[in-house]
Short mmCIF file of C-alpha atoms and ligand atoms in Angstrom, two decimals:
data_model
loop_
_atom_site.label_atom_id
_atom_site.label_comp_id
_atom_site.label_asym_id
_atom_site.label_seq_id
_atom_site.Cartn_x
_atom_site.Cartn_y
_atom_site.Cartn_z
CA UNK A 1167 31.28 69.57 56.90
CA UNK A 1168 29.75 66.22 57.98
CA UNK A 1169 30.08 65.13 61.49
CA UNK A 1170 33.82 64.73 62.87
CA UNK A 1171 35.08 61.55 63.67
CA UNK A 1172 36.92 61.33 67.00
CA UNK A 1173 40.75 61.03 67.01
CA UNK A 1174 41.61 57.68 66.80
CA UNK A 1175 45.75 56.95 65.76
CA UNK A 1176 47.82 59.91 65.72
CA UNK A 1177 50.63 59.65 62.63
CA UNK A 1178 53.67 61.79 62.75
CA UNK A 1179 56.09 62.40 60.37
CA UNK A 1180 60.01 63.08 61.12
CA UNK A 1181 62.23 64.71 59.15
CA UNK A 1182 60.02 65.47 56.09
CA UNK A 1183 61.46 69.11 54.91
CA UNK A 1184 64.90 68.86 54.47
CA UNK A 1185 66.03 72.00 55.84
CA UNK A 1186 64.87 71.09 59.38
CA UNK A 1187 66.38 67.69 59.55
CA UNK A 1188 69.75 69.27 58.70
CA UNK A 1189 69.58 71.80 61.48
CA UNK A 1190 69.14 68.98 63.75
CA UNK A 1191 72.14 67.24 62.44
CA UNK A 1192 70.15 64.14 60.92
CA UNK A 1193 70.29 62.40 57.75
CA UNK A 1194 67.34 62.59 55.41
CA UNK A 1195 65.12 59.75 55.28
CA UNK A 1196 65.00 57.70 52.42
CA UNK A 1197 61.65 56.56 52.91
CA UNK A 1198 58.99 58.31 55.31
CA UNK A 1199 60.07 58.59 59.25
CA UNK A 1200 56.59 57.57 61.13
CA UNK A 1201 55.91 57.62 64.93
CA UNK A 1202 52.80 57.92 66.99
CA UNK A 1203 51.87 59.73 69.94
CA UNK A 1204 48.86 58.98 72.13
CA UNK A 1205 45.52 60.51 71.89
CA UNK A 1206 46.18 61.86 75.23
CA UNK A 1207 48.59 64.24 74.03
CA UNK A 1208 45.80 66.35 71.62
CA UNK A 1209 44.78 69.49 73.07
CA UNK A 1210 43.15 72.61 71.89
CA UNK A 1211 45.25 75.38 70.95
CA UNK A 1212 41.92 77.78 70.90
CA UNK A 1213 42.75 81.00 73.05
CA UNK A 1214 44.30 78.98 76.69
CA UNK A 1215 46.83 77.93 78.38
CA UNK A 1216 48.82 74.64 77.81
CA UNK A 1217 50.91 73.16 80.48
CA UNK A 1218 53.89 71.28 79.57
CA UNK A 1219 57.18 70.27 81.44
CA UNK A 1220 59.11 72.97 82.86
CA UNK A 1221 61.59 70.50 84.61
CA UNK A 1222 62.95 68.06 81.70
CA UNK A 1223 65.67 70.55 79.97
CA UNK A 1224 64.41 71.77 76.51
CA UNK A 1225 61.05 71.50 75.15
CA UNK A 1226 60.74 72.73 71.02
CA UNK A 1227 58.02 73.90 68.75
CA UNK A 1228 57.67 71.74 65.85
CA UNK A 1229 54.59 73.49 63.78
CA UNK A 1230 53.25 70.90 60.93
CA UNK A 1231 49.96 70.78 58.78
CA UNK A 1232 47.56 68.45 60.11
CA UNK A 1233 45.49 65.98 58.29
CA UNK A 1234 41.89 64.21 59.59
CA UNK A 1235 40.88 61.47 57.52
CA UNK A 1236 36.96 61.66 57.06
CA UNK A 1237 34.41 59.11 58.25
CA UNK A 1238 34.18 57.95 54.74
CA UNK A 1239 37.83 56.80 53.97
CA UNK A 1240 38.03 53.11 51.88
CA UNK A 1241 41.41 52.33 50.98
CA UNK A 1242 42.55 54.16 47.37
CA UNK A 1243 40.14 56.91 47.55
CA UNK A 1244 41.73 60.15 45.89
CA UNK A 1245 43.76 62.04 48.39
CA UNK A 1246 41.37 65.02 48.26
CA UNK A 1247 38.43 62.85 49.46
CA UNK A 1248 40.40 61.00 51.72
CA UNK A 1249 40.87 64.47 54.57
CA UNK A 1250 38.05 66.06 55.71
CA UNK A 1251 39.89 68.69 57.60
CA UNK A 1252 42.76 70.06 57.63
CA UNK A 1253 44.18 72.31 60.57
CA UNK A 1254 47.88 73.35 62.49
CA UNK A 1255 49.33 71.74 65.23
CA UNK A 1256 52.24 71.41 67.32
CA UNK A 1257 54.54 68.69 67.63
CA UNK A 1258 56.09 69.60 70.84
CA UNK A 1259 59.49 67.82 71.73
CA UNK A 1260 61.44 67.03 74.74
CA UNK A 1261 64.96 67.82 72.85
CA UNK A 1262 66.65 67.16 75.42
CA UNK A 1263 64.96 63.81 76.58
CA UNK A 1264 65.04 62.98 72.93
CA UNK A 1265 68.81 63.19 72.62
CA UNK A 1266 68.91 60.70 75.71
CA UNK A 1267 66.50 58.11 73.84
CA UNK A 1268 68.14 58.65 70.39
CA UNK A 1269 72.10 57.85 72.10
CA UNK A 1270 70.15 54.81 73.80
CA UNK A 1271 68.53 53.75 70.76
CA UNK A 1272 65.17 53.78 73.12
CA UNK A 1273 61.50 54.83 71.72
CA UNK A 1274 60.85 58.45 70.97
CA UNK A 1275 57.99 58.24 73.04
CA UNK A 1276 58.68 59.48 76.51
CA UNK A 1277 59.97 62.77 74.32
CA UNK A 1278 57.35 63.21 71.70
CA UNK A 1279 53.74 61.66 73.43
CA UNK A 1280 53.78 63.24 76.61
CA UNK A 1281 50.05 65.28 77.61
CA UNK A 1282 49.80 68.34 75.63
CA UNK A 1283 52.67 67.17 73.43
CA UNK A 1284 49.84 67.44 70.55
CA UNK A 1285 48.09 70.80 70.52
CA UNK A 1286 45.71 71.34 67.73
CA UNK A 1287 44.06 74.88 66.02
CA UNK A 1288 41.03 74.93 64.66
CA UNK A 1289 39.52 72.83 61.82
CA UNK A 1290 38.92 74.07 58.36
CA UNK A 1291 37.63 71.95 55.22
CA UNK A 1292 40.89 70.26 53.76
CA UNK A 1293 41.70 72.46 50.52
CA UNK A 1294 43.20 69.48 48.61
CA UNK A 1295 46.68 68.61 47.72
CA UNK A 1296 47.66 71.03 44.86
CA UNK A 1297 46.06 74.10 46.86
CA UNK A 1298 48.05 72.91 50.16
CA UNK A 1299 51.16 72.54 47.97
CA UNK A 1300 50.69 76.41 47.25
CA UNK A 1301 50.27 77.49 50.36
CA UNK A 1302 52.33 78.45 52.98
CA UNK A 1303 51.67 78.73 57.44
CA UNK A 1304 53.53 80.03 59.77
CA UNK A 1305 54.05 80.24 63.90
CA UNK A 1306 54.38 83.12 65.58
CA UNK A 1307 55.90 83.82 68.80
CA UNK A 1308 54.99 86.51 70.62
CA UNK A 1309 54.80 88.34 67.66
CA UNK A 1310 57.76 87.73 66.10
CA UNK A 1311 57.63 84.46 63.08
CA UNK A 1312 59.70 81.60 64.66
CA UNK A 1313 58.79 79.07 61.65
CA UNK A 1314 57.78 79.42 58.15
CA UNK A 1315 56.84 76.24 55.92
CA UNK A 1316 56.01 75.77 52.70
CA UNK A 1317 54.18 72.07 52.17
CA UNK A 1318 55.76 72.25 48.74
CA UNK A 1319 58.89 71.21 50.25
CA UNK A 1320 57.91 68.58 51.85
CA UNK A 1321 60.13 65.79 51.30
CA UNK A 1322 57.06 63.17 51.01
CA UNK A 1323 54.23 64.68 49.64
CA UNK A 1324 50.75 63.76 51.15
CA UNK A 1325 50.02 61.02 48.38
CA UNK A 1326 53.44 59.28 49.39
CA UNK A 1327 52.72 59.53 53.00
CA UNK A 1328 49.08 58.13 52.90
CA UNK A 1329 50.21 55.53 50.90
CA UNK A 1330 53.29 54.96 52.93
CA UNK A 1331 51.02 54.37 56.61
CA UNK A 1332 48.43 53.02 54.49
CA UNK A 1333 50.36 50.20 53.43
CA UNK A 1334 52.45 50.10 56.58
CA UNK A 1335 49.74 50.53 59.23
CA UNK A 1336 46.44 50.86 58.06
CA UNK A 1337 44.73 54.17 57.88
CA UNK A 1338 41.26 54.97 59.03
CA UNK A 1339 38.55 57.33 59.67
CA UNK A 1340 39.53 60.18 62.62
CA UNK A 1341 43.20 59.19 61.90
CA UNK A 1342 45.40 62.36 62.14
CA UNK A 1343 48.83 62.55 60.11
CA UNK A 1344 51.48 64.94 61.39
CA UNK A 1345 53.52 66.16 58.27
CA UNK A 1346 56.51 67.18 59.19
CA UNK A 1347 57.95 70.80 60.44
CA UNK A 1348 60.08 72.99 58.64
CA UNK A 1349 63.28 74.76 60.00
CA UNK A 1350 63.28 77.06 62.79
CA UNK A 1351 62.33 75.31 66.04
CA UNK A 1352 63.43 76.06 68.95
CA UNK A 1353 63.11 75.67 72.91
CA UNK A 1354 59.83 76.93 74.06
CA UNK A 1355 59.86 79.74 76.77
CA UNK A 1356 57.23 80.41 80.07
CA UNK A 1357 54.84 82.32 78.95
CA UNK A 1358 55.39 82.33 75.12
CA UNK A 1359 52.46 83.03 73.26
CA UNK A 1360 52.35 81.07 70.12
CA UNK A 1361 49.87 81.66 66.90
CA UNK A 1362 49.57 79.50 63.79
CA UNK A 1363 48.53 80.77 60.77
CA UNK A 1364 47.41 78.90 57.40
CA UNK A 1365 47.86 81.73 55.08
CA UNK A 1366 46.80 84.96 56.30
CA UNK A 1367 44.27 82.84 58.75
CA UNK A 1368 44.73 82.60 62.37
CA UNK A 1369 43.71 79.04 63.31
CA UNK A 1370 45.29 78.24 66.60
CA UNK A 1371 46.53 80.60 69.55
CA UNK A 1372 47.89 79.51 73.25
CA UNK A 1373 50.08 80.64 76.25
CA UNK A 1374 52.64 77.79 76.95
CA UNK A 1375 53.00 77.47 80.85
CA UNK A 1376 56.26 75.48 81.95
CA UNK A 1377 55.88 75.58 86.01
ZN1 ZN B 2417 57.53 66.84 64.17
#
């Protein structure tokens, strides 16, 4: 892989499998949902601890495929040469906080972009969009699956969304886009201990602390 670009705007997607904005009670979207978080909320999911809030009522795993653009994005490059990496992360969610902002019609941001909100597994090569659509990843925790997704259903599919911030945003090099999580989240626990896996590959593993 050529050298890695530094994280620059962090793209998420809401309600992009259709099974997991139901269970939240939401409509889907007719065109792509997109927020940000800061940089400040990336960290590595690589074998440590991660602290997050312990005192602001429900915090949820959202596990989503993660996409770097590489340093040598132009604008209508093929999707498969626009990613250099690929890896897991977790879009981790003040529900409860969220619920607050949502009835107020206030930014997600306070629930979404807080530090740590954004931890990330390891980096492999993007395997390009009709070998991600096969695919499948998973989180475990402690053991047990909490969340499986298939990119498949994905209710915009990675040409729509780069096309979607593209035009909407811009999109450059070290840009990350947050897909979207399928069903099954849930409120995190002290001392969970949460795997990702792409596949049958392990590429991210923490404890979540909440003190
Ligand atoms: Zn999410």
């Amino acid at each position: 892989m050529a050298s890695q670009p530094s994280i620059q705007n962090i793209y998420c997607i809401g309600r992009n499998y259709r099974l997991h904005a139901l269970e939240l009670g939401n409509e889907v979207p007719e065109s792509p949902m997109v927020f940000t978080k800061p940089t400040h909320a990336v960290t590595p999911m690589n074998g440590g601890t991660i602290a997050i809030p312990g005192d602001a009522g429900e915090v949820h795993f959202e596990l989503e495929i993660v996409l770097r653009v590489g340093d040598g994005y132009k604008v209508g490059m093929p999707v498969d040469a626009i990613f250099d990496a690929m890896t897991l992360g977790l879009d981790l969610t003040l529900r409860d906080v969220q619920s607050k902002l949502k009835a107020k019609g206030h930014p997600w941001l306070a629930a979404k972009g807080f530090k740590h909100s954004a931890p990330i597994g390891e980096w492999i090569p993007f395997v390009g969009e009709e070998a991600l659509a096969a695919g499948e990843f998973k989180l475990l925790r402690s053991g047990e699956v909490a969340q499986i997704g298939y990119p498949k259903d994905m209710l915009f599919g990675v040409t729509e969304l780069v096309q979607h911030i593209e035009a909407s945003y811009g999109l450059g090099p070290g840009d990350l886009i947050f897909t979207g999580t399928p069903a099954g989240v849930a409120a995190l626990r002290d001392g969970d201990v949460l795997e990702s896996f792409w596949g049958s590959q392990r590429l991210g593993h923490c404890t979540i602390s909440m003190k």
